[in-house]
């Protein structure tokens, strides 16, 4: 019996395993430094492929291994659907494998090495950008987010978002691969220069940025009741923690901290109004409830002593967790997993919420709900609208024992560096965390903690803007343009040359 081709190709299995290696750079493993070389084994397997097609297949297997490992915690929500996600999204990395094989196969020239240092990071960022489209799932596990612990490296994010950090990390990996594979001095010189530039670019940008000036500050309390399954008991636990708070400008509860529609539950609203009066600060609570129209939605609700002041409804829902894409086709997953039994209702558009601090100064802020913290563009829109800080509400109890809560909390560092706004996240079961305007972590409550995390935040100045806020997603769009240009050049080189038309002149024998 003849085995299928994939079973006769051990390098493909090695590529699958190599795809898991970069996941060690994310929390909770926390080996962020490894990101600068973690891709090298997988890239080497792609480089050694005999053909461009085989390089693309190895890239596909590498991508599937990455998705399976980075998102293993989704198994309770999507069940065997995770394998399908790995196959689909892994296919995007086939473009990386093709680029690596075409540009870095031996014998390696200086020209092809230089092209690879531009094209390979561009193709990688393009694949991240495609799978980050919210209709396809969203930007979870971007390679650039592995550098969340290093504010100096996040200087890149202030100019080009997480995308530029990803590009620098991939460029460094590509350069290391060329240093190991190249033999010519010119090839190695180009690679060494690229690695040096990738490593130094972030710290240099961080150094030239002006240090955050002393200015207005706000004191926030993030309430974390811990693992309490019953909604009423969870509300009561948050209530007890809040009663002990004083001298704060805003109290933030996590996502789904109340399961009642506050517009139709005067008794629950009255309890929150009393808390706001007792603490002297408004409360931002997470409402996960069926509304008057019969549909369930998730809202961030700002409650003062006088009642509901403002609310924002989550607009980007979690695939399978809060809605099932193509439910008529994929609805069967709800019978074998914890996928959403019914689709939540999304909001129409993002908008700021507004309150004042204890001295009466306006305090506009962006309130984003859980999964929305993964999207760079949403925090950028909040900054564009005038937010002086960004607040995330989260609930990750379904994945409490996995790596997901730590990785989710780490994204606040990227959003802070990208927007120049301080970021906080209040999570029901952890991690609750706070970052300053450059992505430095100020304080945190882990998944095993309960209580309130009180933090004094230096606010962004009105009108302040980072380069990323001004320029937007110029990095992924540039990467797509470079990738398309490289693909066009590859097609031209492979196209057969046309035969000369008409009779050819006779050639003298002399």
mmCIF file of N, CA, C and O in Angstrom, residues 25 44 69 103 138 251 289:
data_model
loop_
_atom_site.group_PDB
_atom_site.id
_atom_site.type_symbol
_atom_site.label_atom_id
_atom_site.label_comp_id
_atom_site.label_asym_id
_atom_site.label_seq_id
_atom_site.Cartn_x
_atom_site.Cartn_y
_atom_site.Cartn_z
ATOM 1 N N UNK A 25 6.941 32.276 23.221
ATOM 2 C CA UNK A 25 7.309 33.669 23.455
ATOM 3 C C UNK A 25 6.178 34.464 24.097
ATOM 4 O O UNK A 25 6.382 35.599 24.521
ATOM 5 N N UNK A 44 14.120 27.468 8.133
ATOM 6 C CA UNK A 44 15.148 26.617 7.542
ATOM 7 C C UNK A 44 14.525 25.427 6.819
ATOM 8 O O UNK A 44 14.972 25.035 5.733
ATOM 9 N N UNK A 69 -1.336 25.444 18.522
ATOM 10 C CA UNK A 69 -0.717 25.649 19.824
ATOM 11 C C UNK A 69 -1.149 26.965 20.455
ATOM 12 O O UNK A 69 -1.464 27.017 21.649
ATOM 13 N N UNK A 103 13.510 32.705 -2.436
ATOM 14 C CA UNK A 103 14.537 33.728 -2.264
ATOM 15 C C UNK A 103 15.800 33.221 -1.569
ATOM 16 O O UNK A 103 16.883 33.784 -1.772
ATOM 17 N N UNK A 138 -10.079 37.603 14.132
ATOM 18 C CA UNK A 138 -9.438 38.672 14.887
ATOM 19 C C UNK A 138 -7.968 38.432 15.145
ATOM 20 O O UNK A 138 -7.453 37.315 14.958
ATOM 21 N N UNK A 251 -14.614 53.438 39.286
ATOM 22 C CA UNK A 251 -14.570 52.031 39.686
ATOM 23 C C UNK A 251 -14.963 51.190 38.469
ATOM 24 O O UNK A 251 -15.996 51.450 37.834
ATOM 25 N N UNK A 289 -26.898 40.752 29.218
ATOM 26 C CA UNK A 289 -28.300 40.484 29.526
ATOM 27 C C UNK A 289 -29.169 40.541 28.274
ATOM 28 O O UNK A 289 -28.804 41.148 27.270
#
